[in-house]
């Protein structure tokens, strides 16, 4: 029987991305700007994926900051209004990091 094999690729992605093209293109797009990812543990996982792509010799990984925050509205949520809101409110994070992109 005849079997054809296909692999989906973006224009900059090769299996395993051995040349780090995705990170290089992202760093070119980012330029000198800084990026803040603010969120819960799910946001942290996304930030780590981005950080790992931007980490290469001459990369721009230091322009990415992740700050844990369970609330963006400065209000305790959860049981009887006493929820466990970890991390900074977004305005505090913006003041601390002063990012170009959030």
Tab-separated table of C-alpha atoms in Angstrom:
chain	number	residue	atom	x	y	z
A	1	UNK	CA	0.000	0.000	0.000
A	2	UNK	CA	1.018	3.611	-0.574
A	3	UNK	CA	1.484	5.830	2.504
A	4	UNK	CA	2.171	9.546	2.388
A	5	UNK	CA	3.526	11.341	5.408
A	6	UNK	CA	2.756	14.986	6.129
A	7	UNK	CA	4.032	17.364	8.758
A	8	UNK	CA	2.478	20.746	9.535
A	9	UNK	CA	5.036	23.554	9.702
A	10	UNK	CA	4.904	27.301	10.057
A	11	UNK	CA	7.223	29.203	7.702
A	12	UNK	CA	9.856	29.452	10.475
A	13	UNK	CA	9.455	26.045	12.076
A	14	UNK	CA	11.430	22.960	11.250
A	15	UNK	CA	10.996	19.813	13.284
A	16	UNK	CA	12.732	20.531	16.575
A	17	UNK	CA	13.572	24.069	15.379
A	18	UNK	CA	17.328	23.258	15.377
A	19	UNK	CA	18.341	26.748	14.280
A	20	UNK	CA	16.135	28.604	16.750
A	21	UNK	CA	14.327	30.430	13.956
A	22	UNK	CA	11.132	30.952	15.947
A	23	UNK	CA	13.018	32.686	18.757
A	24	UNK	CA	15.045	34.801	16.351
A	25	UNK	CA	11.953	36.001	14.524
A	26	UNK	CA	10.167	36.720	17.824
A	27	UNK	CA	13.160	38.708	19.106
A	28	UNK	CA	13.280	40.718	15.869
A	29	UNK	CA	9.586	41.502	16.304
A	30	UNK	CA	10.073	42.415	19.971
A	31	UNK	CA	13.023	44.683	19.209
A	32	UNK	CA	14.077	46.647	22.297
A	33	UNK	CA	10.637	46.390	23.890
A	34	UNK	CA	9.860	44.469	27.071
A	35	UNK	CA	7.011	42.010	27.537
A	36	UNK	CA	5.069	41.257	30.727
A	37	UNK	CA	3.013	38.092	31.110
A	38	UNK	CA	0.719	38.424	34.111
A	39	UNK	CA	-1.459	35.553	35.229
A	40	UNK	CA	-1.972	32.372	37.188
A	41	UNK	CA	-0.005	29.142	36.802
A	42	UNK	CA	-1.396	28.629	33.296
A	43	UNK	CA	0.011	32.015	32.288
A	44	UNK	CA	3.290	30.971	33.877
A	45	UNK	CA	3.430	27.866	31.724
A	46	UNK	CA	2.913	29.961	28.609
A	47	UNK	CA	5.585	32.407	29.764
A	48	UNK	CA	8.060	29.543	30.248
A	49	UNK	CA	7.428	28.288	26.714
A	50	UNK	CA	8.079	31.803	25.385
A	51	UNK	CA	11.170	32.191	27.569
A	52	UNK	CA	12.619	28.913	26.307
A	53	UNK	CA	12.096	29.969	22.678
A	54	UNK	CA	13.736	33.354	23.276
A	55	UNK	CA	16.701	31.820	25.133
A	56	UNK	CA	19.610	31.351	22.750
A	57	UNK	CA	22.991	33.079	22.371
A	58	UNK	CA	22.123	36.715	21.714
A	59	UNK	CA	18.434	36.029	22.445
A	60	UNK	CA	15.983	38.395	24.076
A	61	UNK	CA	14.745	36.217	26.960
A	62	UNK	CA	15.691	38.889	29.500
A	63	UNK	CA	13.039	41.170	27.981
A	64	UNK	CA	10.276	38.802	29.155
A	65	UNK	CA	8.911	39.003	32.695
A	66	UNK	CA	6.287	36.754	34.269
A	67	UNK	CA	4.423	37.821	37.397
A	68	UNK	CA	2.019	35.540	39.226
A	69	UNK	CA	-1.413	37.047	39.774
A	70	UNK	CA	-4.689	35.357	40.579
A	71	UNK	CA	-6.749	38.515	40.168
A	72	UNK	CA	-6.701	41.460	37.826
A	73	UNK	CA	-9.557	43.326	39.500
A	74	UNK	CA	-8.138	43.971	42.994
A	75	UNK	CA	-10.979	42.045	44.623
A	76	UNK	CA	-10.731	38.881	46.690
A	77	UNK	CA	-12.769	36.169	45.038
A	78	UNK	CA	-13.747	32.792	46.365
A	79	UNK	CA	-15.426	31.493	49.484
A	80	UNK	CA	-17.150	34.334	51.388
A	81	UNK	CA	-14.979	36.892	49.591
A	82	UNK	CA	-11.834	35.626	51.316
A	83	UNK	CA	-10.264	33.897	48.359
A	84	UNK	CA	-6.573	33.271	48.152
A	85	UNK	CA	-5.417	35.805	45.603
A	86	UNK	CA	-1.725	35.236	45.095
A	87	UNK	CA	0.587	37.736	43.488
A	88	UNK	CA	0.269	41.341	42.381
A	89	UNK	CA	-2.693	43.257	41.053
A	90	UNK	CA	-2.029	44.254	37.450
A	91	UNK	CA	-1.538	47.951	38.272
A	92	UNK	CA	1.139	47.041	40.829
A	93	UNK	CA	2.839	44.799	38.268
A	94	UNK	CA	2.787	47.535	35.627
A	95	UNK	CA	4.304	50.015	38.078
A	96	UNK	CA	7.013	47.527	39.126
A	97	UNK	CA	8.062	46.363	35.649
A	98	UNK	CA	6.992	49.219	33.331
A	99	UNK	CA	6.664	46.904	30.310
A	100	UNK	CA	6.129	48.005	26.732
A	101	UNK	CA	3.765	45.095	26.019
A	102	UNK	CA	1.399	43.281	28.398
